[in-house]
mmCIF file with all atom_site columns, C-alpha atoms in Angstrom:
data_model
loop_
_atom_site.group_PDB
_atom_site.id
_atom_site.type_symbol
_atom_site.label_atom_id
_atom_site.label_alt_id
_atom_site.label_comp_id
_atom_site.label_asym_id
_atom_site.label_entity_id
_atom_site.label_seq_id
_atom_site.pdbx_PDB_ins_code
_atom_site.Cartn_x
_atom_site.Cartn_y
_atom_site.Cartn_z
_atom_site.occupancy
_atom_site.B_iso_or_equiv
_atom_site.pdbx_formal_charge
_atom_site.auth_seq_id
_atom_site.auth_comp_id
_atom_site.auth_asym_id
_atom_site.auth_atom_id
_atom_site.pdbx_PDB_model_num
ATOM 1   C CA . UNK P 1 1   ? -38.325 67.191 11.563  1.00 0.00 ? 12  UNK P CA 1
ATOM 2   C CA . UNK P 1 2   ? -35.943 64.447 12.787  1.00 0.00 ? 13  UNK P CA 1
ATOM 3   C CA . UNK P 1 3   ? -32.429 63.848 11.682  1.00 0.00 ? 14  UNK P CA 1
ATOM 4   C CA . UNK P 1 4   ? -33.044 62.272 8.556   1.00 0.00 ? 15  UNK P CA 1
ATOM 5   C CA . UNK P 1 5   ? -33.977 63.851 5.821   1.00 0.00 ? 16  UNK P CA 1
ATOM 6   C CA . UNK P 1 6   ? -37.358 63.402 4.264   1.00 0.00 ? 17  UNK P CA 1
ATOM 7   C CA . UNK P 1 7   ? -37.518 62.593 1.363   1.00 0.00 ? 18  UNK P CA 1
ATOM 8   C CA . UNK P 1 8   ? -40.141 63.718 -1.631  1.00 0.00 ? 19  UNK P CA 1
ATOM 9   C CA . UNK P 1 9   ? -40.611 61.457 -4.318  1.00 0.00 ? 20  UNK P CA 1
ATOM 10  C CA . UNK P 1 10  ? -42.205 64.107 -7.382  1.00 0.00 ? 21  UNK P CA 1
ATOM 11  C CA . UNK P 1 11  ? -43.161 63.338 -11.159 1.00 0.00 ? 22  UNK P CA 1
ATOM 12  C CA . UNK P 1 12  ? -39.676 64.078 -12.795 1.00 0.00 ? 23  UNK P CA 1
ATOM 13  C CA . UNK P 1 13  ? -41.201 64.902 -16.183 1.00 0.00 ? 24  UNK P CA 1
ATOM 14  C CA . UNK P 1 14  ? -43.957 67.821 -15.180 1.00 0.00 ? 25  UNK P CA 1
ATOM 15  C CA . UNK P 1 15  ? -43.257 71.131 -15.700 1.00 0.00 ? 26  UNK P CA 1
ATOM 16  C CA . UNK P 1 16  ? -45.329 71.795 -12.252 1.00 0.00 ? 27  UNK P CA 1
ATOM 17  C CA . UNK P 1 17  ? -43.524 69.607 -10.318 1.00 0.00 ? 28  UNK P CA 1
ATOM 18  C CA . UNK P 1 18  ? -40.184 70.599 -10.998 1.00 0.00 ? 29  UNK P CA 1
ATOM 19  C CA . UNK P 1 19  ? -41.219 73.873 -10.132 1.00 0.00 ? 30  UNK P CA 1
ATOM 20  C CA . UNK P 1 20  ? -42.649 73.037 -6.861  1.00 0.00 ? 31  UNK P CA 1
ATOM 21  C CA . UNK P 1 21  ? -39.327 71.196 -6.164  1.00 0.00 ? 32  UNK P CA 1
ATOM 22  C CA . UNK P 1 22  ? -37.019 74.130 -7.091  1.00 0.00 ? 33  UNK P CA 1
ATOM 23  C CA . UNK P 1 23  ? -39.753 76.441 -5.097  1.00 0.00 ? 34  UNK P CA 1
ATOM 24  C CA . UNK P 1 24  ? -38.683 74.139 -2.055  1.00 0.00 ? 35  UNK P CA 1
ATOM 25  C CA . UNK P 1 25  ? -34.975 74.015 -2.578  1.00 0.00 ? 36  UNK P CA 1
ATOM 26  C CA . UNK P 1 26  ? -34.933 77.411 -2.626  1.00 0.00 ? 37  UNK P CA 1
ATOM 27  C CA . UNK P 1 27  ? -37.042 77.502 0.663   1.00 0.00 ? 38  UNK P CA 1
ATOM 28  C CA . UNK P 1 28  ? -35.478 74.650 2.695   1.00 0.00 ? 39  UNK P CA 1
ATOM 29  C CA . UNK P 1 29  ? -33.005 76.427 4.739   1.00 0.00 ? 40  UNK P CA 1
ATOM 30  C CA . UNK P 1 30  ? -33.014 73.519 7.505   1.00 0.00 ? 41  UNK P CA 1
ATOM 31  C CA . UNK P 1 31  ? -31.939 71.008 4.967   1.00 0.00 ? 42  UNK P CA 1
ATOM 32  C CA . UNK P 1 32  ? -34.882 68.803 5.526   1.00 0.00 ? 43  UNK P CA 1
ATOM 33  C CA . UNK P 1 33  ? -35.750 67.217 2.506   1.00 0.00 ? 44  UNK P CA 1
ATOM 34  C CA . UNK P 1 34  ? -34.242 65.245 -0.614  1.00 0.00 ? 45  UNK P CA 1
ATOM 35  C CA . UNK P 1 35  ? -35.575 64.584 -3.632  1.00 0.00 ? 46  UNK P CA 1
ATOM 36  C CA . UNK P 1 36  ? -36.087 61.912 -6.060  1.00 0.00 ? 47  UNK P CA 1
ATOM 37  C CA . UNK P 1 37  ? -37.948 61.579 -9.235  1.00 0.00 ? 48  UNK P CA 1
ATOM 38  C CA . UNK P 1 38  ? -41.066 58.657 -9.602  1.00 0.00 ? 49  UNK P CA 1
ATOM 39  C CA . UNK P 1 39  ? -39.331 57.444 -12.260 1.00 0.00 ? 50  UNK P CA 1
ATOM 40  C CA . UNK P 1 40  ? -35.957 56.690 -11.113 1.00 0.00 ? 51  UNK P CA 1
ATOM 41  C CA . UNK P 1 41  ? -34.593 53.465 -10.434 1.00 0.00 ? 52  UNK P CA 1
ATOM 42  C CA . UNK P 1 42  ? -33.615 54.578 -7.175  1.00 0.00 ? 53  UNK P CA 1
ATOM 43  C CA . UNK P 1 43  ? -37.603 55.201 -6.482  1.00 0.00 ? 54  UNK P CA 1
ATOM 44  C CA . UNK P 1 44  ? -39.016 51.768 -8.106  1.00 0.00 ? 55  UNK P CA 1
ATOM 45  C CA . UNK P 1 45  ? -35.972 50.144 -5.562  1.00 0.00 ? 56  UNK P CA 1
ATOM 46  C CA . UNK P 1 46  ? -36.675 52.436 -2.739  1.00 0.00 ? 57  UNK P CA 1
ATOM 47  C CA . UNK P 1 47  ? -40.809 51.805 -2.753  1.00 0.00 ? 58  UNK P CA 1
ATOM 48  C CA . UNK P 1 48  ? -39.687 47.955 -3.528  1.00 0.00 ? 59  UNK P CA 1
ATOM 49  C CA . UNK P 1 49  ? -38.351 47.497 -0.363  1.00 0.00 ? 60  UNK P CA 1
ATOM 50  C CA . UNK P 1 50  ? -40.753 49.730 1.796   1.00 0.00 ? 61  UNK P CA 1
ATOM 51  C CA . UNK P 1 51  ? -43.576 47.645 -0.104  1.00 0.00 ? 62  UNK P CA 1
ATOM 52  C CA . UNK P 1 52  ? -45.205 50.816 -1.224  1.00 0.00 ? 63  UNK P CA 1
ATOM 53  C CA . UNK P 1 53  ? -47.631 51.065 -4.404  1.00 0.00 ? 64  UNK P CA 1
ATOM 54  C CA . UNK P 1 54  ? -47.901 54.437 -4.888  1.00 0.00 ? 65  UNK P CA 1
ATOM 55  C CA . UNK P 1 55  ? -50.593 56.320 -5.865  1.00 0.00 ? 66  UNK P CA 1
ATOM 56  C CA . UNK P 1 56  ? -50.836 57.742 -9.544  1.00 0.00 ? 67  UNK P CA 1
ATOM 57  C CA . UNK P 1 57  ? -50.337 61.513 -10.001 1.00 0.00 ? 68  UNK P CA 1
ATOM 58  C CA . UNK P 1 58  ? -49.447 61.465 -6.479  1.00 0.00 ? 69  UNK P CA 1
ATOM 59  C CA . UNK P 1 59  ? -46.191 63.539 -4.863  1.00 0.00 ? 70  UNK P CA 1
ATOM 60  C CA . UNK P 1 60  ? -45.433 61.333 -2.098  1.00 0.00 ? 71  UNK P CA 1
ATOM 61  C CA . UNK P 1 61  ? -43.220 62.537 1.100   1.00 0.00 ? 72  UNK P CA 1
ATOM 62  C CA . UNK P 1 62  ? -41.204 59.571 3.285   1.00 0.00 ? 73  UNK P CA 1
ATOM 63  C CA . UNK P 1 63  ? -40.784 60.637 6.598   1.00 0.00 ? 74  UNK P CA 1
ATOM 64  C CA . UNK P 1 64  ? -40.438 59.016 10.004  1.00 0.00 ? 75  UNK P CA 1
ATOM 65  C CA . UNK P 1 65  ? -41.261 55.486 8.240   1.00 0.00 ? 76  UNK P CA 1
ATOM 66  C CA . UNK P 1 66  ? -44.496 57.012 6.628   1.00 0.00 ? 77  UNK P CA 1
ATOM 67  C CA . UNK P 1 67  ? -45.532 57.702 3.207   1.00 0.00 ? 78  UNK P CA 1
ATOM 68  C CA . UNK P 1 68  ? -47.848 60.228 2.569   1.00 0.00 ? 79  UNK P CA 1
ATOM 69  C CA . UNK P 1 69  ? -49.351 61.028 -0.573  1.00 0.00 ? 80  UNK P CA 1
ATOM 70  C CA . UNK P 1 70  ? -51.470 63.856 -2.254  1.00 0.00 ? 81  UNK P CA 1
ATOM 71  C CA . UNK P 1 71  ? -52.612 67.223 -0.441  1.00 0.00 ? 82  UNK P CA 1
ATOM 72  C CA . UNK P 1 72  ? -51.224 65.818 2.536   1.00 0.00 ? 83  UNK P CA 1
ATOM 73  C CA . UNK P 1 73  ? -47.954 64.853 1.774   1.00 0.00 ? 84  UNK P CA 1
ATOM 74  C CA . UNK P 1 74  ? -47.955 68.870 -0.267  1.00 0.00 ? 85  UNK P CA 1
ATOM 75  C CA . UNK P 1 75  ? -49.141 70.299 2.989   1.00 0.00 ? 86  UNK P CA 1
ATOM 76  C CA . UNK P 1 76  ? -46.530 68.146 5.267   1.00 0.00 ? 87  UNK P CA 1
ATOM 77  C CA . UNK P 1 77  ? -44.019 69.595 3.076   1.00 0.00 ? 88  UNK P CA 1
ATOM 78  C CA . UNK P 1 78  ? -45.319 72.974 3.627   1.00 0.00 ? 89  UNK P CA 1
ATOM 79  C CA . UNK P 1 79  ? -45.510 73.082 6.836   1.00 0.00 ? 90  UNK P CA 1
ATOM 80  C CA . UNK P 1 80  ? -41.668 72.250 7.155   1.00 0.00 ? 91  UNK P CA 1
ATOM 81  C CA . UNK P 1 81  ? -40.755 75.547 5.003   1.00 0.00 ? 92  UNK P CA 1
ATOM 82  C CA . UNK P 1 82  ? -40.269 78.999 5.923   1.00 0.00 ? 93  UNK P CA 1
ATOM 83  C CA . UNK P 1 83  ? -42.891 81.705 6.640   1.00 0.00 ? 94  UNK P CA 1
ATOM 84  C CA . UNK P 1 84  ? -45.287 82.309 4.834   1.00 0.00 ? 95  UNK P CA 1
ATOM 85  C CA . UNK P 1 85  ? -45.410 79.388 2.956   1.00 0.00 ? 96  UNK P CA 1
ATOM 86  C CA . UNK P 1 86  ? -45.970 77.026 6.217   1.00 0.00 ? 97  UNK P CA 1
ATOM 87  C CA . UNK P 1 87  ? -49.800 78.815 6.371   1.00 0.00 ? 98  UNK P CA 1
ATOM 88  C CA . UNK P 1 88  ? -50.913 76.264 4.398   1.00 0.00 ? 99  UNK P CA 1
ATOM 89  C CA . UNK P 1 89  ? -50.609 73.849 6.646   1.00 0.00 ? 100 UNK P CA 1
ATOM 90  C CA . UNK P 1 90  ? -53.664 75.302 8.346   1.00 0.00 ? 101 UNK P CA 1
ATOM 91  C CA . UNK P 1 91  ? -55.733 73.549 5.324   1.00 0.00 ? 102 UNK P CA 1
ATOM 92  C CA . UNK P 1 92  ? -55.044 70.089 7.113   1.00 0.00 ? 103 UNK P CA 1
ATOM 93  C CA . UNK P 1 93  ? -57.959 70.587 9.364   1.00 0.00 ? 104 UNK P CA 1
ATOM 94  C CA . UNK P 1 94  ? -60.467 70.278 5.891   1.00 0.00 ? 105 UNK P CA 1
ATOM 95  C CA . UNK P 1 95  ? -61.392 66.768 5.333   1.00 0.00 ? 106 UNK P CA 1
ATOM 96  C CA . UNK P 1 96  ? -58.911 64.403 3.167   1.00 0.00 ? 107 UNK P CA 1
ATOM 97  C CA . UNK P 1 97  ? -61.501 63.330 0.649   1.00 0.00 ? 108 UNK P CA 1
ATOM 98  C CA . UNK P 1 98  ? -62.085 67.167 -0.099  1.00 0.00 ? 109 UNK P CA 1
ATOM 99  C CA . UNK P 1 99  ? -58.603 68.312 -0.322  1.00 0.00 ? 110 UNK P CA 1
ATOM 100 C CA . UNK P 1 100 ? -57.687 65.307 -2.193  1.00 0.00 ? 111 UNK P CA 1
ATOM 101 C CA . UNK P 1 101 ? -60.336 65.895 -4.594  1.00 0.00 ? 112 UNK P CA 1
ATOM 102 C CA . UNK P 1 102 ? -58.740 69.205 -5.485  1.00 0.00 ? 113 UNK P CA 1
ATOM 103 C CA . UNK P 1 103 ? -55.614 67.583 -5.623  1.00 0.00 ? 114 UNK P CA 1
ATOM 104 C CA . UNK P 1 104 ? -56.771 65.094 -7.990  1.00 0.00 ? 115 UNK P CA 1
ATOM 105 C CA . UNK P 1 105 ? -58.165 67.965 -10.163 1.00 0.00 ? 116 UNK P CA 1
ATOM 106 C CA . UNK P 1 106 ? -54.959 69.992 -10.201 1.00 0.00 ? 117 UNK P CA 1
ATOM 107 C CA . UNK P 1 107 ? -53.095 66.613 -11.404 1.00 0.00 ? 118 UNK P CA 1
ATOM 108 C CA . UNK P 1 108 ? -55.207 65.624 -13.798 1.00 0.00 ? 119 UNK P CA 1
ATOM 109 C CA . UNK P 1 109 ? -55.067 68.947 -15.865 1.00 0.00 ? 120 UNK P CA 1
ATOM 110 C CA . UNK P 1 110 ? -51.091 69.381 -14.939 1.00 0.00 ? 121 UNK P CA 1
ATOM 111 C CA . UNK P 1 111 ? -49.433 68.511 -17.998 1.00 0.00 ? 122 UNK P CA 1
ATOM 112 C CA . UNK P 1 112 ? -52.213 70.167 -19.841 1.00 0.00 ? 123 UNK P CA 1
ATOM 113 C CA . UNK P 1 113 ? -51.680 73.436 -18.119 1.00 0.00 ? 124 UNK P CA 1
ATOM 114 C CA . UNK P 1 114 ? -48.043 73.579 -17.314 1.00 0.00 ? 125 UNK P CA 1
ATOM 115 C CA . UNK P 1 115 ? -46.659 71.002 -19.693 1.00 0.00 ? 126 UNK P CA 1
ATOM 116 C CA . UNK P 1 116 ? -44.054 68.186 -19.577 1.00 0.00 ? 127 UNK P CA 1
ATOM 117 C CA . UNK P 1 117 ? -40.373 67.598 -20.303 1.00 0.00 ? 128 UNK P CA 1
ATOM 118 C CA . UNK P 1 118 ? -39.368 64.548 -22.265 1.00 0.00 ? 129 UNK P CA 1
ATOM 119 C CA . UNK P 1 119 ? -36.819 63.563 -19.841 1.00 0.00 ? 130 UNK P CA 1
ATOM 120 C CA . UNK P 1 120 ? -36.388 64.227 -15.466 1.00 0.00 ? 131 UNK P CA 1
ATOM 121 C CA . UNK P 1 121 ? -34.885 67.508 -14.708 1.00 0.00 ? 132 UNK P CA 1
ATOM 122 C CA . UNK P 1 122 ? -31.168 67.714 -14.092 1.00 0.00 ? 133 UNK P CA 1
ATOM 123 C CA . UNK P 1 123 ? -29.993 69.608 -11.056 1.00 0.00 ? 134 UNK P CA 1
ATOM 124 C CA . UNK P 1 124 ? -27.751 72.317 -11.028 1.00 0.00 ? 135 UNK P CA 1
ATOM 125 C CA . UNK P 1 125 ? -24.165 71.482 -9.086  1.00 0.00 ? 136 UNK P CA 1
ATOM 126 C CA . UNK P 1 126 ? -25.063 73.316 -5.513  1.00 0.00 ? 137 UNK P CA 1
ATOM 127 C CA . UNK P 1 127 ? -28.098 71.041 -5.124  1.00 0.00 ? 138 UNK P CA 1
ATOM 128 C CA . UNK P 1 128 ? -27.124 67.748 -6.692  1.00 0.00 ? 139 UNK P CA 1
ATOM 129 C CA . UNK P 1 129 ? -26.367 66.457 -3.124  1.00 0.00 ? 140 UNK P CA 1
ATOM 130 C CA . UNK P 1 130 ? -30.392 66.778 -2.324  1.00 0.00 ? 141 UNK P CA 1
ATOM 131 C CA . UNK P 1 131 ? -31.302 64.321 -5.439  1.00 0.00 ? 142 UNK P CA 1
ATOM 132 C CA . UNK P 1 132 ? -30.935 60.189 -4.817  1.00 0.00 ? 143 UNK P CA 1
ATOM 133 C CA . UNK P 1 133 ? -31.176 59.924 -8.118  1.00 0.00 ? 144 UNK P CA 1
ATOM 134 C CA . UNK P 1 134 ? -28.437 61.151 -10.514 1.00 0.00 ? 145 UNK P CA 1
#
């Protein structure tokens, strides 16, 4: 990745998505990402003045000027993380529609499966830099 971080915008209230964003924090060694919750004020702002309508139920990764959204923003983020979680990257070859679909399904049943907070996660002290948000 470039100099600047990416950043991963994430719904702040799913129990799945936190978890995806602490399984990244654990894994970013090279400091490449920050964080931010879709329901921030920072967020509304930040998409605002890139003119971005996000997608519902969408993760959506900034980098280099370009949102991304869905399995390809997940697998973008994958691909910048250690061994072996990078593999996955290898599922960008299957066709968007397809991998979206099954990302679709996975966020439609997320709360459902994994449940929801009432309010955004707050980050522990050693990673409170990596949020633009609290």
């Amino acid at each position: 990745m470039n100099s600047e971080p990416a950043i991963i915008f994430f719904d702040g209230v799913c129990n799945l998505c936190n978890a995806s964003v602490q399984y990244v924090l654990k894994r970013d060694k090279k400091n490449n990402f920050r964080f931010a919750a879709l329901q921030s004020d920072f967020t509304k702002k930040f998409f605002h003045q890139k003119q971005f309508v996000p997608k519902t139920d969408s993760i959506v990764l900034y980098y280099n000027n370009t949102f991304y959204t869905e399995s390809t923003a997940a697998l973008y983020i994958a691909k910048q993380l250690r061994f072996p979680t990078n593999l996955w990257y290898v599922f960008i070859v299957i066709p968007t529609p397809i991998r979206n679909a099954v990302y679709k399904l996975i966020a439609s049943v997320r709360y459902k499966w994994f449940g929801r907070r009432d309010s955004c996660m707050m980050p522990s002290a050693d990673t409170a830099n990596k949020f633009l948000d609290t």
